[in-house]
PDB file of C-alpha atoms in Angstrom:
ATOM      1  CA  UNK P   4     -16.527   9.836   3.416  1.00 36.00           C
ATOM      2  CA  UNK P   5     -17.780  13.547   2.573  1.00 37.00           C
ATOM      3  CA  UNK P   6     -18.902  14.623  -0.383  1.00 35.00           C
ATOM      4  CA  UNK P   7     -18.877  12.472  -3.482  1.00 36.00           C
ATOM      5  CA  UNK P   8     -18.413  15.126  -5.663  1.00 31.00           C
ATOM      6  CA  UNK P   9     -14.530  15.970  -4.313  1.00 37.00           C
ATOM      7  CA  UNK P  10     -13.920  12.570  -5.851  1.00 42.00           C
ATOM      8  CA  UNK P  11     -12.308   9.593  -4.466  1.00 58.00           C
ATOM      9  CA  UNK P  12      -8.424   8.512  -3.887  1.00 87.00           C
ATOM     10  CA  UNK P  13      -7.946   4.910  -5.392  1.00 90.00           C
ATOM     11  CA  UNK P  14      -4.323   4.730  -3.631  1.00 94.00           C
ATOM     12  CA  UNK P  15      -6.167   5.487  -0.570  1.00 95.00           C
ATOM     13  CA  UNK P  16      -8.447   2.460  -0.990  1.00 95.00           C
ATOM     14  CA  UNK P  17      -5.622   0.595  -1.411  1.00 96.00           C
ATOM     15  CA  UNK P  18      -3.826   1.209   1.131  1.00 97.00           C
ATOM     16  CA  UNK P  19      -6.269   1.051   3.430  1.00 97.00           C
ATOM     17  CA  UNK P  20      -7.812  -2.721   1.793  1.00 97.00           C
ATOM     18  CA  UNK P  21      -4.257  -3.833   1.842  1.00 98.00           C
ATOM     19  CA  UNK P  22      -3.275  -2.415   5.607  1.00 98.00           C
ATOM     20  CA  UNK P  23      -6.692  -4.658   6.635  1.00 98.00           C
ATOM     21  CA  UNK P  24      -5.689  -7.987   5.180  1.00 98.00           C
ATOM     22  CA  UNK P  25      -2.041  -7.812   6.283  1.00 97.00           C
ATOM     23  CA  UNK P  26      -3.399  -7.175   9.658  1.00 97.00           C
ATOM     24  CA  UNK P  27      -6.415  -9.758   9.204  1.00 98.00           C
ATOM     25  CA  UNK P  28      -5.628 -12.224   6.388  1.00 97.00           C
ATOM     26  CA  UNK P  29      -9.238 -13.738   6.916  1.00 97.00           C
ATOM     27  CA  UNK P  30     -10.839 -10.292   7.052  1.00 98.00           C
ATOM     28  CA  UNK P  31     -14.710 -11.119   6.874  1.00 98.00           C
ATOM     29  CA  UNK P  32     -16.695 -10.463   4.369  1.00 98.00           C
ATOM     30  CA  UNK P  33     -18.912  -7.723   6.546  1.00 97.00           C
ATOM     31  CA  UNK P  34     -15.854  -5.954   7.195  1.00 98.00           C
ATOM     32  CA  UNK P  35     -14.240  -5.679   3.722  1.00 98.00           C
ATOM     33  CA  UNK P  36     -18.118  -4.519   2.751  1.00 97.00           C
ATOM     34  CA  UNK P  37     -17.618  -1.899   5.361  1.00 97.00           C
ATOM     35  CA  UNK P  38     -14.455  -0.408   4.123  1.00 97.00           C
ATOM     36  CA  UNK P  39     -15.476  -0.485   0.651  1.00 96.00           C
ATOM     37  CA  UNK P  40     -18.629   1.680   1.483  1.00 94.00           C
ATOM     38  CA  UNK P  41     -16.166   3.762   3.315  1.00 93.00           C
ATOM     39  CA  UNK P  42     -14.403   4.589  -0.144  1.00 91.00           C
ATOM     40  CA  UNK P  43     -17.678   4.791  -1.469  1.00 86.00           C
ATOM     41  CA  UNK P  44     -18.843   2.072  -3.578  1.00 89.00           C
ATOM     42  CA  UNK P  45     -22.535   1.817  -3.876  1.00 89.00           C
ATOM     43  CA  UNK P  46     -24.471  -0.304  -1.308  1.00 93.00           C
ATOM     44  CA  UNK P  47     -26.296  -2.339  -3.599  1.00 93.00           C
ATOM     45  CA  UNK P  48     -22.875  -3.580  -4.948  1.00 92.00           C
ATOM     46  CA  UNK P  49     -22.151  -4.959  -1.211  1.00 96.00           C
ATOM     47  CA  UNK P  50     -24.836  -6.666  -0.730  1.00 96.00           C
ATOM     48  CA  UNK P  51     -24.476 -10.689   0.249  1.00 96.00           C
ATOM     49  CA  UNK P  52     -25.414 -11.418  -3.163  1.00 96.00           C
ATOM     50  CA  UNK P  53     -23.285  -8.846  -5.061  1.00 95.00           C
ATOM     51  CA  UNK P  54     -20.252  -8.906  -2.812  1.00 96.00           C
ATOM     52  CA  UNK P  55     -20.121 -13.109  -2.256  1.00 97.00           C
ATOM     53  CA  UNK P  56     -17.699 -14.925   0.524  1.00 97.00           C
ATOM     54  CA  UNK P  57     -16.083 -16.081  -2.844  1.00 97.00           C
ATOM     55  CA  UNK P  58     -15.691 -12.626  -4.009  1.00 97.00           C
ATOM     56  CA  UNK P  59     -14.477 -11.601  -0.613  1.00 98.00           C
ATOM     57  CA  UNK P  60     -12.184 -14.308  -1.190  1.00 98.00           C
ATOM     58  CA  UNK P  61     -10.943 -12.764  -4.350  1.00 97.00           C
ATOM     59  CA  UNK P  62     -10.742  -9.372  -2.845  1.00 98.00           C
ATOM     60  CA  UNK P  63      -8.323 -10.780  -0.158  1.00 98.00           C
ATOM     61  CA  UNK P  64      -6.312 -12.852  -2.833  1.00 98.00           C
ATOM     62  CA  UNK P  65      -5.795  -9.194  -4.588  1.00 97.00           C
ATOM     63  CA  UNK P  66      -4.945  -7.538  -1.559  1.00 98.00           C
ATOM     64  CA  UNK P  67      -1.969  -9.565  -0.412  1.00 98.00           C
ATOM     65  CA  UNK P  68      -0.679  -9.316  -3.997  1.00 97.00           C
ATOM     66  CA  UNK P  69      -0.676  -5.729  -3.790  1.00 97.00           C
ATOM     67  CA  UNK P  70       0.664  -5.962  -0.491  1.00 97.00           C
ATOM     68  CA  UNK P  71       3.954  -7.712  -2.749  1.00 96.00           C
ATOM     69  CA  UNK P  72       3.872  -4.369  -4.598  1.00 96.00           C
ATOM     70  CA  UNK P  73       3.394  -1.599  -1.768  1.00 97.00           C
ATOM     71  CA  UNK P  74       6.155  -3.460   0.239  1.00 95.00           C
ATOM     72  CA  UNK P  75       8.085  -2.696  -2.946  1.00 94.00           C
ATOM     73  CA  UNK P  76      11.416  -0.231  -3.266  1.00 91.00           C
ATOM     74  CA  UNK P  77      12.717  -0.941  -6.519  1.00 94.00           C
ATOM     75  CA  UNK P  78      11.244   1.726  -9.091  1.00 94.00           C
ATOM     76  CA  UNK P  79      12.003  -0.700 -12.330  1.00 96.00           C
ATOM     77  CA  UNK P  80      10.910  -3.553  -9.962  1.00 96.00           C
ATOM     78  CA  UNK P  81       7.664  -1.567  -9.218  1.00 96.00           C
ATOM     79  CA  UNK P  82       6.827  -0.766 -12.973  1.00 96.00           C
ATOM     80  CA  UNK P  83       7.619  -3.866 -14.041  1.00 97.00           C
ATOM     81  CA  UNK P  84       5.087  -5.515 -11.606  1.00 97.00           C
ATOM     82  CA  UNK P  85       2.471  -2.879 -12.566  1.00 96.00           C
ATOM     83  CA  UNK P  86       2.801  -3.264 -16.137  1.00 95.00           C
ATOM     84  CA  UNK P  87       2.224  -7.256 -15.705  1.00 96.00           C
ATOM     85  CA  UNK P  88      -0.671  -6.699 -13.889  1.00 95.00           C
ATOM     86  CA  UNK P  89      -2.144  -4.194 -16.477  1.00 93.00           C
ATOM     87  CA  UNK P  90      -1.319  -6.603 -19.582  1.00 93.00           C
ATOM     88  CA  UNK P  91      -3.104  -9.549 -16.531  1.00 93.00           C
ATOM     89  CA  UNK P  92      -6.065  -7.779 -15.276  1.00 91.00           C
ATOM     90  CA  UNK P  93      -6.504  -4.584 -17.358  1.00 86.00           C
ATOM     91  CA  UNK P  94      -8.321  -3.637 -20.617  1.00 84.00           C
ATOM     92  CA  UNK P  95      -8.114  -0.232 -22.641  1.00 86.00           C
ATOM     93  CA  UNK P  96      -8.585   3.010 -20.278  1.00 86.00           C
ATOM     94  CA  UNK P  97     -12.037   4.395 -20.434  1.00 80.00           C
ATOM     95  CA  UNK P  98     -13.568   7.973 -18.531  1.00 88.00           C
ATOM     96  CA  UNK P  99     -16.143   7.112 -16.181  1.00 80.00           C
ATOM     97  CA  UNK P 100     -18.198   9.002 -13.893  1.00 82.00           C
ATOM     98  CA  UNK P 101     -20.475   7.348 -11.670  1.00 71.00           C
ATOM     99  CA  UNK P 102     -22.073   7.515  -8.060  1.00 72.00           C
ATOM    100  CA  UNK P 103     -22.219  11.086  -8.058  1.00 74.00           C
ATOM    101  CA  UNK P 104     -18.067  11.373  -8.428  1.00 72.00           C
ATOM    102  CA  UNK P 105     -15.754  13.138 -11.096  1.00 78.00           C
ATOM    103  CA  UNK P 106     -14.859  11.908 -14.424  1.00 81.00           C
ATOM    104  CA  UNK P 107     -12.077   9.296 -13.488  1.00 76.00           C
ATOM    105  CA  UNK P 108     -10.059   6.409 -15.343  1.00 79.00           C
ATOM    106  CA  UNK P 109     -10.977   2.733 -15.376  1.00 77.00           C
ATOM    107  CA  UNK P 110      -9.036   0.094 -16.350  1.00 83.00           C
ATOM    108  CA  UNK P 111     -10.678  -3.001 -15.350  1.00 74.00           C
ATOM    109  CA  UNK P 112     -12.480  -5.219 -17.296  1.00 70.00           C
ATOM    110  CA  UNK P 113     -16.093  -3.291 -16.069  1.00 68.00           C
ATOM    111  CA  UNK P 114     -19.051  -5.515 -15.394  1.00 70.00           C
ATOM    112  CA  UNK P 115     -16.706  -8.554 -16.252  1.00 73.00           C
ATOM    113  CA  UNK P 116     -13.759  -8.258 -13.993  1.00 80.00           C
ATOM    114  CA  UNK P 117     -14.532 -10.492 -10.701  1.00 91.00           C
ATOM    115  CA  UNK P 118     -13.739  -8.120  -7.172  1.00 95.00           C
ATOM    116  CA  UNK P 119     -10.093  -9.561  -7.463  1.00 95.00           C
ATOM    117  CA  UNK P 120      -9.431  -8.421 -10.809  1.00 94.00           C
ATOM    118  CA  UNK P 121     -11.258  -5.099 -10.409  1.00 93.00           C
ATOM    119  CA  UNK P 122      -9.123  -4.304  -7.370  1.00 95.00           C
ATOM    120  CA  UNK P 123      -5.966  -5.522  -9.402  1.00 95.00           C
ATOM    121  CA  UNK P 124      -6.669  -3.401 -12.184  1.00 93.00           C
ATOM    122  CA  UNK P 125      -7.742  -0.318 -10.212  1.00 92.00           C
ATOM    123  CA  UNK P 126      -4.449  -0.555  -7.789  1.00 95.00           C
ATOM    124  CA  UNK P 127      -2.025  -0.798  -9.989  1.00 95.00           C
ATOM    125  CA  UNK P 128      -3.492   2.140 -12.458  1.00 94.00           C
ATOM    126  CA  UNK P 129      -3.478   4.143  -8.788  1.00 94.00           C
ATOM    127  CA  UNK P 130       0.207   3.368  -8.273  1.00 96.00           C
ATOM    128  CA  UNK P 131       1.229   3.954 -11.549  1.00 95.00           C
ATOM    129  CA  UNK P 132      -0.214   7.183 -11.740  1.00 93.00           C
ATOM    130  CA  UNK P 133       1.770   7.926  -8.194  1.00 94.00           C
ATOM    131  CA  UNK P 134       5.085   6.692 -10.180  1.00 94.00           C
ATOM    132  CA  UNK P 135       4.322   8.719 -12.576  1.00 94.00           C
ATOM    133  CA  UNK P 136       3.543  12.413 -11.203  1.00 93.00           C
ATOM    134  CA  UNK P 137       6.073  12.167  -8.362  1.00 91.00           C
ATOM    135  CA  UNK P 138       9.083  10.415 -10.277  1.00 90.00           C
ATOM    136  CA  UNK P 139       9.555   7.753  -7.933  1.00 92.00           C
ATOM    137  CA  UNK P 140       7.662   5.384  -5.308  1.00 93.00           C
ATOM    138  CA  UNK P 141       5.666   7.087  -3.269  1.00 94.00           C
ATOM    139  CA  UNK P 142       4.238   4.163  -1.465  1.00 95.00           C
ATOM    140  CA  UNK P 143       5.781   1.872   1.349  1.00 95.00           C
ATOM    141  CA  UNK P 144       5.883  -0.596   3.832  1.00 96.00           C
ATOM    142  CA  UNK P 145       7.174   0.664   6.956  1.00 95.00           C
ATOM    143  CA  UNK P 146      10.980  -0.445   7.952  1.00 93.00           C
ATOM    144  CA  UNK P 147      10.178   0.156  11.666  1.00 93.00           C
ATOM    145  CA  UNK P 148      10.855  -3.613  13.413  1.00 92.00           C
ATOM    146  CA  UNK P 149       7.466  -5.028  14.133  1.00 93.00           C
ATOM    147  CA  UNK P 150       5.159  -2.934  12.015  1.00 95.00           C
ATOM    148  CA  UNK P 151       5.233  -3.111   8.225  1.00 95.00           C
ATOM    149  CA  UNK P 152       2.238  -0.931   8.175  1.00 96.00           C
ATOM    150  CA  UNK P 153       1.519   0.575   4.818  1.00 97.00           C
ATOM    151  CA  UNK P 154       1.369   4.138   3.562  1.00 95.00           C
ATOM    152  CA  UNK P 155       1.371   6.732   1.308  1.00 94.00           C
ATOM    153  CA  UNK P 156       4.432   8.890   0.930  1.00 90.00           C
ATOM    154  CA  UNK P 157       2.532  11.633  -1.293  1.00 87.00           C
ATOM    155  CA  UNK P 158       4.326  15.016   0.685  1.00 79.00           C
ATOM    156  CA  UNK P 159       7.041  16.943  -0.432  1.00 77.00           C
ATOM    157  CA  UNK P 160      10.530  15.896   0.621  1.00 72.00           C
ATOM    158  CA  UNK P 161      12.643  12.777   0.590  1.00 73.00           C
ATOM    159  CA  UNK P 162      11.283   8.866   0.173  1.00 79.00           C
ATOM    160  CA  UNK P 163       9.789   7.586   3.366  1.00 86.00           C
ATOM    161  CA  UNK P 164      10.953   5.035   4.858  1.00 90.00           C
ATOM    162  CA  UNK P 165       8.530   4.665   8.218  1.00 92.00           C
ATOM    163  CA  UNK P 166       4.826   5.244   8.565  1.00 92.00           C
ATOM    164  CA  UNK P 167       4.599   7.649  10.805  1.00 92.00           C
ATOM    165  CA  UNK P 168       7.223   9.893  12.860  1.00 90.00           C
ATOM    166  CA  UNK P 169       6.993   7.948  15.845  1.00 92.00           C
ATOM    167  CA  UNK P 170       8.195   4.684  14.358  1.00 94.00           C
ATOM    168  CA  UNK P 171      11.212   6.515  12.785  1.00 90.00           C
ATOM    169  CA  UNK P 172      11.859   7.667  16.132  1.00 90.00           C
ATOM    170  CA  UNK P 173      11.705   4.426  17.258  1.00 89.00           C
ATOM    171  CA  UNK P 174      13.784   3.012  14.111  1.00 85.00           C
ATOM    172  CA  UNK P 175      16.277   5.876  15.044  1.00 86.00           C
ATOM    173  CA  UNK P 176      16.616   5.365  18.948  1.00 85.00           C
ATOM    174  CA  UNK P 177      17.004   1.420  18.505  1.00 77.00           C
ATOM    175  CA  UNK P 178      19.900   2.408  15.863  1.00 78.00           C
ATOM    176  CA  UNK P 179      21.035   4.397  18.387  1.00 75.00           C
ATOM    177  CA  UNK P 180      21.122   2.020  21.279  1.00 82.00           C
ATOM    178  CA  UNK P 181      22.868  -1.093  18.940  1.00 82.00           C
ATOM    179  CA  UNK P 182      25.787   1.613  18.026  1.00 82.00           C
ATOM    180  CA  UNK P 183      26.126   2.193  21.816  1.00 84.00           C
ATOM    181  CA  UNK P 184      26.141  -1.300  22.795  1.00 82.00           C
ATOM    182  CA  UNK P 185      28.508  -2.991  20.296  1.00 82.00           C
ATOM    183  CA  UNK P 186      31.153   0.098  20.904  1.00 81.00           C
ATOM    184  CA  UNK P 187      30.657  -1.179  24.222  1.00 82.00           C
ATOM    185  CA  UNK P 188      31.365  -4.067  23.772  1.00 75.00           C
ATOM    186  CA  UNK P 189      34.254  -3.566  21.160  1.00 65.00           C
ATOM    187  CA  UNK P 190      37.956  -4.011  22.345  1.00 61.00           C
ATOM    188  CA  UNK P 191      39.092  -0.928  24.390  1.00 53.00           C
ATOM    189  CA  UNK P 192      42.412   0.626  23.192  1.00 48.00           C
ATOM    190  CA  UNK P 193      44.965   0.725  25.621  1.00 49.00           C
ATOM    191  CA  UNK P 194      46.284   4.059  26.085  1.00 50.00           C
ATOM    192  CA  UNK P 195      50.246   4.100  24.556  1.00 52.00           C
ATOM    193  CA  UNK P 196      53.129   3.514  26.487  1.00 52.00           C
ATOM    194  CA  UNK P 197      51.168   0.656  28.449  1.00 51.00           C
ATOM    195  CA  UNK P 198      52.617  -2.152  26.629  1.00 49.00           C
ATOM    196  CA  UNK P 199      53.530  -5.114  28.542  1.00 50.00           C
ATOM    197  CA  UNK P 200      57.007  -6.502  27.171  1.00 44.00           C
TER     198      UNK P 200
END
């Protein structure tokens, strides 16, 4: 994960937690553990008593739900959702630095808050702060037929609508090929003066 000290992305988590249990709704336990340690939570905290099949559980529960809100294009829609989660699963922001990482915010519930409602709290304070400093969503779920793959649409330019370039080229050159095919297969004009009387 590199050095501690550059501090963490919390959208990046969640994409990546989210991307898992869309792919594998019954991710196990072990492998959840192994992407958390990847965005660098603490091994003791990931242990089979600290990180349960119950609080797997809960961590998948939160995932899906926050699947609901990356798959979200609505702006007001996307506030709105974050806001009930924060008034759900949040408590009053507090600085925290921890693990060898930068002063960041928290606004889960701290020792409390179960691995659902920690990941709850944490994802939606992530996505609000994305609303916030770009002006719009700068998440996704990908519009490409057959992938739905979530991202992060952090980079300059317009809203994102794919994951990657090669399904918009895909998107494009399907587009492309249903335009063809249903002028094809529209009425031909006949040319005038070939009337039949």
């Amino acid at each position: 994960m590199g050095d501690p000290r550059e501090g963490f992305s919390a959208a990046r988590r969640l994409i990546d937690l989210a991307e898992a249990v869309r792919v594998t709704p019954e991710l196990p336990r072990a492998e959840l553990a192994e992407l958390l340690a990847g965005h660098g939570e603490r091994p003791a905290d990931l242990t089979q008593e600290a990180f349960t099949e119950a609080g797997a559980a809960q961590l998948r529960a939160a995932a899906r739900r926050m699947g609901e809100v990356l798959a979200e294009s609505d702006e007001d829609r996307a506030a709105e959702t974050l806001n009930a989660l924060f008034v759900e699963h949040g408590t009053r922001p507090r600085l925290t630095r921890h693990d060898g990482h930068p002063w960041h915010l928290h606004v889960d519930r701290g020792e409390e808050a179960g691995w659902g409602e920690w990941f709850l709290a944490s994802g939606a304070l992530a996505l609000a702060q994305l609303l916030t400093e770009y002006g719009r969503i700068a998440w996704g779920a990908c519009a490409a037929t057959g992938c739905g793959r979530f991202f992060l649409a952090t980079g300059p330019g317009s809203v994102r609508r794919y994951c990657s370039g090669s399904c918009a080229t895909r998107a494009r050159v399907a587009a492309h090929r249903r335009r063809r095919r249903e002028e094809e297969g529209s009425p031909t004009r006949r040319p005038a003066g070939d009337e039949n009387h």
